[in-house]
Coordinates of N, CA and C in Angstrom, one line a residue:
G1 N 45.1 -27.8 15.2 CA 43.8 -27.8 15.5 C 42.8 -28.0 14.2
V2 N 41.7 -27.9 14.5 CA 40.9 -27.5 12.8 C 40.6 -26.2 13.7
A3 N 40.8 -24.7 12.0 CA 40.5 -23.9 12.5 C 38.9 -23.8 12.1
R4 N 38.2 -23.0 13.1 CA 36.8 -22.9 13.4 C 36.1 -21.6 12.2
R5 N 35.0 -21.8 11.4 CA 34.6 -20.6 10.9 C 33.5 -20.0 11.6
T6 N 33.6 -18.7 11.8 CA 32.1 -18.6 12.5 C 30.5 -18.2 11.3
S7 N 29.7 -18.9 11.6 CA 28.6 -19.1 10.8 C 27.9 -17.7 10.6
T8 N 27.8 -17.0 9.5 CA 27.1 -16.0 9.5 C 25.5 -16.4 8.5
T9 N 24.7 -15.5 8.7 CA 23.3 -15.3 7.7 C 23.6 -14.0 7.2
M10 N 22.4 -13.5 6.7 CA 22.1 -12.2 5.7 C 23.6 -11.6 5.1
A11 N 24.1 -12.4 5.0 CA 25.8 -12.1 4.0 C 26.4 -11.3 4.9
G12 N 26.8 -12.1 6.7 CA 27.6 -10.7 7.6 C 26.9 -11.1 8.7
A13 N 25.9 -10.8 9.1 CA 25.5 -10.5 10.4 C 25.8 -11.7 11.6
P14 N 25.8 -11.4 12.0 CA 26.1 -12.9 13.0 C 24.8 -13.9 13.5
N15 N 25.3 -14.8 12.3 CA 24.3 -15.6 12.7 C 23.0 -15.6 14.2
K16 N 24.2 -15.8 15.2 CA 23.4 -15.7 16.6 C 21.8 -14.9 16.8
A17 N 23.1 -13.2 16.2 CA 21.9 -11.8 16.8 C 20.8 -11.9 15.5
A18 N 21.1 -12.8 14.4 CA 19.5 -12.5 13.8 C 18.9 -13.3 14.3
L19 N 19.1 -14.8 14.8 CA 18.4 -15.8 14.9 C 17.8 -14.9 16.2
S20 N 18.4 -14.7 17.3 CA 18.3 -13.9 18.7 C 16.7 -13.1 18.2
L21 N 16.9 -11.8 17.3 CA 15.5 -11.2 16.8 C 15.0 -11.8 16.6
Y22 N 15.2 -12.6 15.3 CA 14.0 -13.9 15.2 C 13.5 -14.3 16.0
R23 N 13.7 -14.6 17.1 CA 13.0 -15.6 18.4 C 12.3 -14.5 19.1
M24 N 13.3 -13.7 19.1 CA 12.5 -12.5 19.8 C 11.0 -11.6 19.1
I25 N 10.8 -11.6 18.1 CA 10.0 -10.9 17.7 C 8.7 -12.3 17.3
L26 N 9.2 -13.4 17.0 CA 8.0 -14.1 17.0 C 7.5 -15.0 18.7
R27 N 8.1 -14.6 19.8 CA 7.7 -14.6 21.0 C 7.0 -13.3 21.2
L28 N 7.1 -12.5 20.8 CA 6.4 -11.0 21.0 C 5.2 -11.3 20.1
H29 N 5.0 -11.5 19.1 CA 3.8 -11.8 18.6 C 2.8 -13.0 19.4
R30 N 3.7 -13.6 20.0 CA 3.1 -14.7 20.9 C 2.2 -13.8 21.7
Q31 N 2.6 -13.3 22.4 CA 2.2 -12.7 23.4 C 1.3 -11.4 23.7
K32 N 1.7 -10.5 22.5 CA 0.9 -9.6 22.1 C 0.1 -9.5 20.8
L33 N 0.1 -10.1 20.4 CA -0.2 -10.0 18.8 C -2.1 -10.7 19.4
P34 N -2.8 -10.8 18.6 CA -4.2 -11.6 18.3 C -4.4 -12.1 17.7
H35 N -4.6 -13.6 17.7 CA -4.4 -14.8 17.1 C -4.6 -14.3 15.4
H36 N -5.6 -14.1 15.3 CA -5.4 -13.6 13.6 C -4.3 -12.9 12.8
L37 N -3.9 -12.0 13.8 CA -2.7 -11.0 13.1 C -1.0 -11.7 13.5
R38 N -1.0 -12.4 14.3 CA 0.4 -13.2 14.6 C 0.2 -14.2 13.4
E39 N -0.8 -14.7 13.1 CA -0.6 -16.1 12.2 C 0.2 -15.3 10.7
M40 N -0.2 -13.6 10.6 CA 0.2 -13.3 9.5 C 1.2 -12.4 9.4
G41 N 1.5 -12.4 10.6 CA 2.9 -12.1 11.3 C 3.9 -12.5 11.1
D42 N 3.6 -14.0 11.5 CA 4.6 -14.6 11.7 C 4.8 -15.1 10.7
A43 N 4.2 -15.3 9.9 CA 4.4 -15.9 8.5 C 4.9 -14.7 7.3
Y44 N 4.9 -13.4 7.8 CA 6.0 -12.4 6.8 C 7.5 -12.4 7.5
V45 N 7.5 -12.7 9.2 CA 8.6 -12.6 9.7 C 9.3 -13.9 9.5
K46 N 9.1 -15.0 9.2 CA 9.8 -16.2 9.0 C 9.9 -15.9 7.2
K47 N 9.1 -15.6 6.3 CA 9.7 -15.5 5.4 C 10.6 -14.2 4.8
E48 N 10.6 -12.9 5.4 CA 11.7 -11.7 5.4 C 13.1 -12.5 6.2
F49 N 13.0 -13.4 7.1 CA 14.1 -13.2 7.4 C 14.9 -14.7 6.8
R50 N 14.1 -15.6 6.5 CA 14.5 -16.4 5.1 C 15.0 -15.5 4.0
D51 N 14.3 -14.8 3.2 CA 14.9 -14.0 2.0 C 16.4 -13.2 2.2
H52 N 16.4 -12.8 3.4 CA 17.1 -11.8 4.0 C 19.0 -12.6 4.6
K53 N 18.7 -14.3 4.2 CA 19.7 -15.0 4.5 C 20.7 -14.6 3.5
V54 N 20.5 -14.3 2.4 CA 21.3 -13.8 1.4 C 21.4 -12.4 0.6
A55 N 21.3 -11.9 1.9 CA 21.1 -10.2 1.4 C 22.6 -9.8 1.2
K56 N 22.8 -8.5 0.1 CA 24.1 -7.9 0.8 C 24.2 -7.3 1.6
A57 N 25.5 -7.4 1.7 CA 26.1 -6.9 3.3 C 25.3 -5.5 3.4
N58 N 25.4 -4.2 2.5 CA 25.1 -3.1 2.8 C 23.5 -3.1 3.4
F59 N 22.7 -4.2 3.2 CA 20.9 -4.2 3.4 C 21.3 -4.8 4.5
V60 N 22.3 -5.4 5.4 CA 22.2 -5.8 6.8 C 21.7 -5.2 7.9
P61 N 22.6 -4.0 8.0 CA 22.5 -3.3 9.2 C 21.5 -3.0 9.1
V62 N 20.7 -2.1 8.1 CA 19.4 -1.6 7.8 C 18.2 -2.4 8.3
F63 N 17.8 -4.0 7.7 CA 17.4 -5.0 7.8 C 17.3 -5.4 9.5
M64 N 18.3 -5.3 10.4 CA 18.4 -5.9 11.6 C 17.9 -3.7 12.1
Q65 N 18.8 -3.4 11.8 CA 17.9 -1.7 12.7 C 16.0 -1.5 12.6
E66 N 15.7 -2.0 11.5 CA 14.5 -1.4 11.5 C 13.2 -2.9 11.7
W67 N 14.0 -4.5 12.3 CA 13.1 -5.6 13.0 C 13.8 -5.1 14.5
Q68 N 14.4 -4.7 14.4 CA 14.7 -4.2 16.3 C 14.2 -3.3 16.3
T69 N 14.0 -2.3 15.7 CA 12.6 -1.3 16.0 C 11.5 -1.7 16.1
Y70 N 10.8 -2.7 15.1 CA 9.6 -3.3 15.2 C 9.8 -4.2 16.0
A71 N 10.7 -4.8 16.9 CA 10.1 -5.6 17.6 C 10.3 -4.8 19.6
E72 N 10.7 -3.6 19.0 CA 10.9 -2.4 20.7 C 9.5 -2.2 20.9
Q73 N 9.2 -1.5 19.6 CA 7.2 -0.7 19.2 C 6.5 -1.7 19.8
L74 N 6.5 -2.9 19.2 CA 5.3 -4.4 19.7 C 5.9 -4.7 21.3
A75 N 7.0 -4.5 21.9 CA 7.5 -4.8 23.4 C 6.5 -3.8 24.3
R76 N 6.7 -2.2 23.7 CA 6.0 -1.4 24.6 C 4.1 -1.2 24.1
G77 N 4.4 -2.3 23.5 CA 2.9 -2.0 23.4 C 2.2 -1.0 22.1
S78 N 1.8 -1.5 21.2 CA 1.7 -0.3 19.8 C 0.3 -0.5 19.4
N79 N -0.4 -1.3 20.3 CA -2.0 -1.0 19.5 C -3.2 0.1 19.9
H80 N -2.9 0.6 19.0 CA -4.0 2.0 18.8 C -5.1 1.9 19.7
G81 N -5.5 1.0 20.0 CA -7.4 0.8 20.8 C -8.2 0.7 19.7
D82 N -7.8 0.3 18.3 CA -9.0 -0.1 17.2 C -8.2 -0.6 16.2
G83 N -8.1 -1.7 17.6 CA -7.1 -2.9 16.3 C -6.3 -2.6 15.0
R84 N -6.0 -1.2 15.3 CA -4.5 -1.3 14.8 C -3.5 -1.3 15.6
F85 N -2.4 -2.3 14.2 CA -0.9 -1.8 15.4 C 0.2 -1.1 14.5
G86 N 1.0 -1.1 15.4 CA 2.3 -0.4 14.4 C 2.3 1.0 14.4
Q87 N 2.8 1.6 13.5 CA 3.1 2.9 13.2 C 2.9 3.0 11.4
D88 N 2.5 4.0 10.6 CA 2.7 3.9 9.4 C 4.4 4.4 9.5
L89 N 4.7 3.9 7.7 CA 6.0 4.4 7.1 C 5.7 6.0 6.7
T90 N 7.2 6.6 7.2 CA 7.4 7.9 6.7 C 7.7 8.0 5.3
E91 N 7.3 9.0 4.9 CA 7.4 9.5 3.6 C 8.6 9.3 3.3
E92 N 9.9 9.3 4.0 CA 11.6 9.2 4.2 C 11.4 8.0 3.7
V93 N 11.2 7.4 4.6 CA 11.7 5.2 4.4 C 11.2 5.3 3.5
I94 N 9.7 5.9 2.7 CA 9.5 4.9 1.8 C 10.1 5.5 -0.1
A95 N 10.3 6.9 0.1 CA 12.2 7.2 -0.7 C 12.6 6.8 -0.8
S96 N 13.1 5.9 0.3 CA 14.4 5.0 0.5 C 14.3 3.7 0.0
M97 N 13.4 3.3 -0.1 CA 12.7 2.2 -0.5 C 13.4 1.7 -1.9
N98 N 14.3 0.5 -2.2 CA 14.3 0.4 -3.9 C 13.2 0.3 -4.6
E99 N 13.1 -0.4 -5.9 CA 11.6 -0.9 -6.5 C 11.2 -2.3 -5.9
E100 N 12.5 -3.2 -5.5 CA 11.9 -4.6 -4.7 C 11.6 -4.4 -3.7
Q101 N 11.6 -3.8 -3.2 CA 11.1 -3.8 -1.6 C 10.3 -2.9 -1.5
R102 N 9.6 -1.9 -2.0 CA 8.4 -0.9 -2.7 C 7.0 -2.2 -3.2
A103 N 7.7 -3.5 -3.9 CA 6.9 -4.3 -4.7 C 6.5 -5.4 -3.4
S104 N 7.3 -5.1 -2.7 CA 7.6 -6.4 -0.9 C 5.5 -5.3 -0.2
L105 N 6.5 -4.3 -0.1 CA 5.0 -3.3 0.7 C 4.1 -3.0 0.1
E106 N 4.1 -3.2 -0.9 CA 2.4 -3.5 -1.8 C 1.7 -4.8 -1.4
R107 N 2.4 -6.0 -2.1 CA 2.5 -7.2 -1.7 C 1.6 -7.2 -0.4
L108 N 2.3 -6.6 1.1 CA 2.0 -7.4 2.4 C 0.8 -6.8 2.3
R109 N 0.7 -5.3 1.8 CA -0.4 -4.2 1.8 C -1.8 -5.3 1.1
Q110 N -1.4 -6.1 0.2 CA -2.8 -6.9 -0.3 C -3.3 -7.6 0.5
E111 N -2.2 -8.3 1.2 CA -2.2 -9.5 2.1 C -2.9 -9.2 3.2
A112 N -2.0 -8.4 4.0 CA -3.1 -7.4 4.8 C -4.7 -7.5 4.5
T113 N -4.5 -6.5 3.7 CA -6.0 -5.9 2.9 C -7.1 -7.6 3.1
N114 N -6.5 -8.4 2.4 CA -7.2 -9.5 2.2 C -6.8 -10.9 3.5
F115 N -7.1 -10.6 4.1 CA -6.0 -11.4 5.1 C -7.5 -12.2 6.0
R116 N -7.4 -13.7 5.5 CA -8.6 -13.8 5.9 C -8.1 -14.7 7.4
P117 N -8.4 -15.1 9.1 CA -7.8 -16.2 9.5 C -8.0 -17.2 9.4
S118 N -7.4 -18.5 9.8 CA -7.6 -19.8 9.4 C -8.4 -20.2 11.0
N119 N -9.2 -21.4 11.0 CA -9.2 -21.5 12.7 C -9.5 -22.7 12.8

């Protein structure tokens, strides 16, 4: 018979687990976020998961864990009642980021600040 190779993404994370998490996050966005935040959030999630398909293996567990934590927070309902969602990053998390990650975070901050929902 033909040997069957397991399909992987993100340099070793099982494709099924990554795809399942990705779909769960998009579903939570539909259920929990106002339209204008969903639009921006969906675009960001899609870009991050696409970009991390080729991530080095040592980044995959952290990537998956952080997105799992995000999904859990969203599922619990992380609306602060004042239009804000989620939580601030700790100094420890920011200090652990490399320059590329900090640049990505800054781009996200800029996009969020300048975001105008489409109608």
